[in-house]
mmCIF file with all atom_site columns, C-alpha atoms in Angstrom:
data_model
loop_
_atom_site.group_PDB
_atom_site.id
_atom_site.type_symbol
_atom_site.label_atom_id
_atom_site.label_alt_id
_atom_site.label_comp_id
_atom_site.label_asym_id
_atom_site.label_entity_id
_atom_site.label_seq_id
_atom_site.pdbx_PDB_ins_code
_atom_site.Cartn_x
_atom_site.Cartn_y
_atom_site.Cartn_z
_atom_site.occupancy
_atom_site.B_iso_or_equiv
_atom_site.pdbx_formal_charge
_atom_site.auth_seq_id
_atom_site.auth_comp_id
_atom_site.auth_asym_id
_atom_site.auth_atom_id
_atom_site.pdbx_PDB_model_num
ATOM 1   C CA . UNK S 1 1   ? -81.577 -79.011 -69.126 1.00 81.00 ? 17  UNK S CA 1
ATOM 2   C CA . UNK S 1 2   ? -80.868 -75.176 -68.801 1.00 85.00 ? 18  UNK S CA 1
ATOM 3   C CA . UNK S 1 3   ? -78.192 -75.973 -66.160 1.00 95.00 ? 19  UNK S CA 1
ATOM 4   C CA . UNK S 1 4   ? -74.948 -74.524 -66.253 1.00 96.00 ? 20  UNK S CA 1
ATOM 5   C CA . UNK S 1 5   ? -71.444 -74.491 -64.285 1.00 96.00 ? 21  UNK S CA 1
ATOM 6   C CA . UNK S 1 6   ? -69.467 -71.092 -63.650 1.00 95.00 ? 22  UNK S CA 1
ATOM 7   C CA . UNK S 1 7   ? -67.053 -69.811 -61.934 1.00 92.00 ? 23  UNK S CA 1
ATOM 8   C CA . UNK S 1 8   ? -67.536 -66.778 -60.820 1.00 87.00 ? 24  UNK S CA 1
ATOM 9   C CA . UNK S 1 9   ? -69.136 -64.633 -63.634 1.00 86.00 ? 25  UNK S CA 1
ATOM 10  C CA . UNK S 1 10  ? -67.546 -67.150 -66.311 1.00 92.00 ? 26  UNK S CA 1
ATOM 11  C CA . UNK S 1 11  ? -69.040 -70.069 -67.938 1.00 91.00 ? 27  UNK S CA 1
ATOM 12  C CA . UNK S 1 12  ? -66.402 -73.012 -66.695 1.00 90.00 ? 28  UNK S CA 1
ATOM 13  C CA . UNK S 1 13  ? -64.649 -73.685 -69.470 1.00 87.00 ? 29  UNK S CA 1
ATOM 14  C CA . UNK S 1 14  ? -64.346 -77.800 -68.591 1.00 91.00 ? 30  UNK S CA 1
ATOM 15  C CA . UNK S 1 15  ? -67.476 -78.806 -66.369 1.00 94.00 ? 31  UNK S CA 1
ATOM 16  C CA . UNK S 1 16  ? -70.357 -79.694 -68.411 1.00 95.00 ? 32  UNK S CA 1
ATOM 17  C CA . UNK S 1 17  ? -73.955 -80.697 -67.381 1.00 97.00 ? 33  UNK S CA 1
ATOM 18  C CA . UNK S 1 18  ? -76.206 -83.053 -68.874 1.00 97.00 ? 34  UNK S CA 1
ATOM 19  C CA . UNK S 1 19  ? -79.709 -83.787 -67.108 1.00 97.00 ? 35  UNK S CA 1
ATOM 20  C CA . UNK S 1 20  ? -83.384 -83.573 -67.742 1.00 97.00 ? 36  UNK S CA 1
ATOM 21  C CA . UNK S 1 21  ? -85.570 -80.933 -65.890 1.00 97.00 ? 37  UNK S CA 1
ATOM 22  C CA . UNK S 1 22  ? -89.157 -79.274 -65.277 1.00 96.00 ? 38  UNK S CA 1
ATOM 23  C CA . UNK S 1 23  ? -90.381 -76.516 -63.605 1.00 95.00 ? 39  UNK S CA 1
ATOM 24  C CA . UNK S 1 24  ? -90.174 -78.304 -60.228 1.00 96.00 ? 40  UNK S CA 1
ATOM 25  C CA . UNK S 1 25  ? -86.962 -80.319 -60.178 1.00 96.00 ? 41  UNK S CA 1
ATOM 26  C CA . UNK S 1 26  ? -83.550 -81.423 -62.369 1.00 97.00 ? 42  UNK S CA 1
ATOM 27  C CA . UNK S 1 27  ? -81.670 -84.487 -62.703 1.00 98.00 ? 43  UNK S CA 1
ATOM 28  C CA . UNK S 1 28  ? -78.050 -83.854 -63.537 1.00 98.00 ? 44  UNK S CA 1
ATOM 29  C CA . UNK S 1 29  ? -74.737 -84.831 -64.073 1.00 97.00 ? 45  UNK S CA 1
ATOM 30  C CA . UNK S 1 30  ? -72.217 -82.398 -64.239 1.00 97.00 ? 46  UNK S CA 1
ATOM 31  C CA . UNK S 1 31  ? -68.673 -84.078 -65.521 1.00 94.00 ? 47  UNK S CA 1
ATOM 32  C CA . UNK S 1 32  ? -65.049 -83.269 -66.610 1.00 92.00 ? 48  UNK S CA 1
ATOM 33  C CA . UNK S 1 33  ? -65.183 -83.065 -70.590 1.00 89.00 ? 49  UNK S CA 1
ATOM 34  C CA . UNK S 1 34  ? -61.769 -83.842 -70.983 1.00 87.00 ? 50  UNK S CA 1
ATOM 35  C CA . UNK S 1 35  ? -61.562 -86.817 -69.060 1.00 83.00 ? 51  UNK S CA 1
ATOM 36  C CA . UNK S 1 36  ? -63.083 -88.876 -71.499 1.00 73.00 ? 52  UNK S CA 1
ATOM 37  C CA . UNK S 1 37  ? -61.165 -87.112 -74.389 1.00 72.00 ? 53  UNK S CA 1
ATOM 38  C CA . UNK S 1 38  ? -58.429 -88.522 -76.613 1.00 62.00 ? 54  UNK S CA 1
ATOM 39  C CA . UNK S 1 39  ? -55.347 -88.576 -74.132 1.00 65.00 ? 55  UNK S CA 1
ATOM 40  C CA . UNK S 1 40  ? -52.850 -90.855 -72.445 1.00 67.00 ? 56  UNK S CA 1
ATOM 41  C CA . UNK S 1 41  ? -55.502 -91.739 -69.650 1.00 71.00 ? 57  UNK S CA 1
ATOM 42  C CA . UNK S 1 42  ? -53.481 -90.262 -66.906 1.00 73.00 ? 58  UNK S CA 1
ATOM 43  C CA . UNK S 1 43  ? -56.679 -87.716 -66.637 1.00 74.00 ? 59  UNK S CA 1
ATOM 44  C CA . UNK S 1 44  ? -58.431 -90.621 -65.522 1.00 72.00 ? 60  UNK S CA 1
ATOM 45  C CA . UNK S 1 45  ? -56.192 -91.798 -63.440 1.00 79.00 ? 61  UNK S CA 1
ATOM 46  C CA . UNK S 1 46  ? -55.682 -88.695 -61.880 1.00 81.00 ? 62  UNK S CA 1
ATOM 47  C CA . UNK S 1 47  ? -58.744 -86.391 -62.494 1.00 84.00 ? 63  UNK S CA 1
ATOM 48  C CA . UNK S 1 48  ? -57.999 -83.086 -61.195 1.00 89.00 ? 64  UNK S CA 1
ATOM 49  C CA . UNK S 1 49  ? -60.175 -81.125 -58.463 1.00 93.00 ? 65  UNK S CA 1
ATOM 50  C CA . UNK S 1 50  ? -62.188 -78.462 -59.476 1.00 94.00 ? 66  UNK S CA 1
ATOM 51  C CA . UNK S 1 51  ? -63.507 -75.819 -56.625 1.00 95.00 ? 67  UNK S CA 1
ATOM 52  C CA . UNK S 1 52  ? -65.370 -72.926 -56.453 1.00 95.00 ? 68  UNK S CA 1
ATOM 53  C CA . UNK S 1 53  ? -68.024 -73.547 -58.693 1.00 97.00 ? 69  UNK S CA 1
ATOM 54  C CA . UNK S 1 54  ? -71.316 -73.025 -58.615 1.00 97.00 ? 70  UNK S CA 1
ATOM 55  C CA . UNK S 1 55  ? -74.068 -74.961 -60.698 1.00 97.00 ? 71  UNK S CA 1
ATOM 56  C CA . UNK S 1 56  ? -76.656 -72.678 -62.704 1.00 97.00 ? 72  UNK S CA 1
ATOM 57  C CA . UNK S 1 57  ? -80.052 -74.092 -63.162 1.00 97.00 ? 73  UNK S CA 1
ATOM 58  C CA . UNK S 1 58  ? -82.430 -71.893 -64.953 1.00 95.00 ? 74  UNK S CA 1
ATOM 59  C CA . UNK S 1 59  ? -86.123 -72.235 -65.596 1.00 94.00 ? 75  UNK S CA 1
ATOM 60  C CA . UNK S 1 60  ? -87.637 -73.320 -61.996 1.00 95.00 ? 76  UNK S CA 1
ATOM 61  C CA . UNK S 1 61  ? -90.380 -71.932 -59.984 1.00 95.00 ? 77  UNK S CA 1
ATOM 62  C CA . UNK S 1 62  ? -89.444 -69.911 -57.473 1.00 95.00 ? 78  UNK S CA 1
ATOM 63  C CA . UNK S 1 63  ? -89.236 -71.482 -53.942 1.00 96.00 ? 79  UNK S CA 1
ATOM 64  C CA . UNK S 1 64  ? -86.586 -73.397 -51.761 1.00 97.00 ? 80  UNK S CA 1
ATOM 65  C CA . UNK S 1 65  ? -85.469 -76.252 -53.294 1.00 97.00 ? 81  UNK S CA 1
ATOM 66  C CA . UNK S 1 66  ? -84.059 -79.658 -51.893 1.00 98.00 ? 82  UNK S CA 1
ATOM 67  C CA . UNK S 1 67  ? -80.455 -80.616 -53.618 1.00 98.00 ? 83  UNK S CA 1
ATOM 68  C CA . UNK S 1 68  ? -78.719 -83.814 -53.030 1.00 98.00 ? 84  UNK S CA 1
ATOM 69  C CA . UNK S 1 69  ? -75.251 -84.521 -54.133 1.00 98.00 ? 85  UNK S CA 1
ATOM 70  C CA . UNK S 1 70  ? -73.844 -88.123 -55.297 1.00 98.00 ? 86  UNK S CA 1
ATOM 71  C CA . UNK S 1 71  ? -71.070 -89.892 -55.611 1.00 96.00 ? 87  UNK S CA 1
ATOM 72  C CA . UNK S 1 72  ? -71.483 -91.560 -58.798 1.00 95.00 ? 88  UNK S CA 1
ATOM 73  C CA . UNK S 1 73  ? -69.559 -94.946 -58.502 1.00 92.00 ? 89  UNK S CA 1
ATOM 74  C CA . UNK S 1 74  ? -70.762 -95.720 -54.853 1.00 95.00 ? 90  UNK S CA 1
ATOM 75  C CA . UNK S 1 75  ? -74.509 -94.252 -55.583 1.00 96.00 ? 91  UNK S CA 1
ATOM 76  C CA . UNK S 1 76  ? -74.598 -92.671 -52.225 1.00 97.00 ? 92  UNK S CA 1
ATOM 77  C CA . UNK S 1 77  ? -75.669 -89.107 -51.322 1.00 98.00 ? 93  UNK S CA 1
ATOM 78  C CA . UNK S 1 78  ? -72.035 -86.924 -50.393 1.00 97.00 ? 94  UNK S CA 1
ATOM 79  C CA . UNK S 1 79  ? -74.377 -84.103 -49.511 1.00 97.00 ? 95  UNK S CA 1
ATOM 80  C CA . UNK S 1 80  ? -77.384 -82.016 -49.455 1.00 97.00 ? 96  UNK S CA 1
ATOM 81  C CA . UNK S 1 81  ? -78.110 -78.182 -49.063 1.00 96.00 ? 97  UNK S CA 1
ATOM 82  C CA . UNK S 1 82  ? -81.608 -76.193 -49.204 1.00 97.00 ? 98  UNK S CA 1
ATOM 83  C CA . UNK S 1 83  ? -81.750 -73.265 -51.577 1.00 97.00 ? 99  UNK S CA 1
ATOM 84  C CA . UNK S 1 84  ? -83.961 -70.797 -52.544 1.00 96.00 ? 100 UNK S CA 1
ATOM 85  C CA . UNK S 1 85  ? -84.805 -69.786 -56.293 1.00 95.00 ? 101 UNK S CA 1
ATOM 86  C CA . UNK S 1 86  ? -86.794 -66.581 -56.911 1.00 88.00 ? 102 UNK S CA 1
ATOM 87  C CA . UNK S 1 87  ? -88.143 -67.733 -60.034 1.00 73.00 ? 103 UNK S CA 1
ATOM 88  C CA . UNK S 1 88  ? -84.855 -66.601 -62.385 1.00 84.00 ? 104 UNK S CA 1
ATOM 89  C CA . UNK S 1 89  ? -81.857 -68.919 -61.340 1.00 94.00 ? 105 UNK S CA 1
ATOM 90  C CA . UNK S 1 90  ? -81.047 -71.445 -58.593 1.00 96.00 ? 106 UNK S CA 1
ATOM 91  C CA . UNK S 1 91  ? -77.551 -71.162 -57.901 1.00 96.00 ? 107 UNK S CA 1
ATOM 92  C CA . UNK S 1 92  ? -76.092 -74.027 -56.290 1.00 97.00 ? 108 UNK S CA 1
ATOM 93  C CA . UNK S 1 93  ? -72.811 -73.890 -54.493 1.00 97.00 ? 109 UNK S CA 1
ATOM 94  C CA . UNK S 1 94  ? -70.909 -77.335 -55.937 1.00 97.00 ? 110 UNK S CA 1
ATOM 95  C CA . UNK S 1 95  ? -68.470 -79.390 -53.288 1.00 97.00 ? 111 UNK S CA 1
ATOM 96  C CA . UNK S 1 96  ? -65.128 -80.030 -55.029 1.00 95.00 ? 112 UNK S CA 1
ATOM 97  C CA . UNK S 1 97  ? -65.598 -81.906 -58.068 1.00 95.00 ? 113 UNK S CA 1
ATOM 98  C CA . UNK S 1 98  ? -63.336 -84.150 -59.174 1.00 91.00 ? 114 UNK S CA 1
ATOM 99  C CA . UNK S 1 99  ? -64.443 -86.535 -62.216 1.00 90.00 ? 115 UNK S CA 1
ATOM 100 C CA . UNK S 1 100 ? -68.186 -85.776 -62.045 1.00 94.00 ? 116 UNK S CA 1
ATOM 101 C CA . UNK S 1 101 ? -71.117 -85.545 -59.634 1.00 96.00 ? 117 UNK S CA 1
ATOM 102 C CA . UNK S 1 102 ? -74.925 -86.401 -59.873 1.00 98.00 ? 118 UNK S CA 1
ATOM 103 C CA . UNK S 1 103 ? -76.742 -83.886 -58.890 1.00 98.00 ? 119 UNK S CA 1
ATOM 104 C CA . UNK S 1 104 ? -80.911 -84.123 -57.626 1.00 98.00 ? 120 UNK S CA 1
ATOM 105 C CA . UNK S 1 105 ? -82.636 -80.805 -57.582 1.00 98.00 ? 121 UNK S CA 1
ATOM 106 C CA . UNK S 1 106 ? -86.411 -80.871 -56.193 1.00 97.00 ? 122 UNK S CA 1
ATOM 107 C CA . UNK S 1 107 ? -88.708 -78.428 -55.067 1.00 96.00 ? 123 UNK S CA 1
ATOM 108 C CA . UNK S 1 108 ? -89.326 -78.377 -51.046 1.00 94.00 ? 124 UNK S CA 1
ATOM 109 C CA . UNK S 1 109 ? -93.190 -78.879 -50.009 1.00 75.00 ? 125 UNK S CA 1
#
């Protein structure tokens, strides 16, 4: 995948997304790369919150797009939004993160 978290302008220096994509939809899962890193665990234990980020997901054909938002140890939607990509970018507003979150991206008909 092209996808990509920011804040703001900035590329976020801990959230990372892994996924598959086409032109039409995106399968991600963006997640804390230092929780699984070489530490006392108490990351796990206590991930922290990250807000204010947005997902990037480049290479899509421009339209309004269906994005669903899931908790990853339940496996149950959290949330959805409609957006609209004009062909470039679809920027995605992210709910508070906190571990990591699946992510489903797929064009509207």
């Amino acid at each position: 995948t092209s996808a990509q978290v920011r804040i703001d302008r900035d590329l976020h220096g801990v959230l990372r997304v892994l996924g598959r994509q086409n032109a039409t939809e995106a399968f991600l899962w963006v997640y804390d790369s230092q929780i699984y890193s070489d530490n006392d665990g108490e990351r796990y234990r206590r991930p922290p919150k990250f807000e204010g980020c947005t997902l990037c997901v480049s290479g899509l054909d421009a339209g309004s797009y269906r994005v669903e938002f899931w908790d990853t140890m339940t496996g149950k939607i959290t949330g959805t939004k409609t957006v609209a990509c004009d062909g470039g970018t679809l920027k995605v507003p992210l709910p508070t993160v906190q571990s990591d979150l699946a992510v489903k991206v797929k064009k509207a008909t």
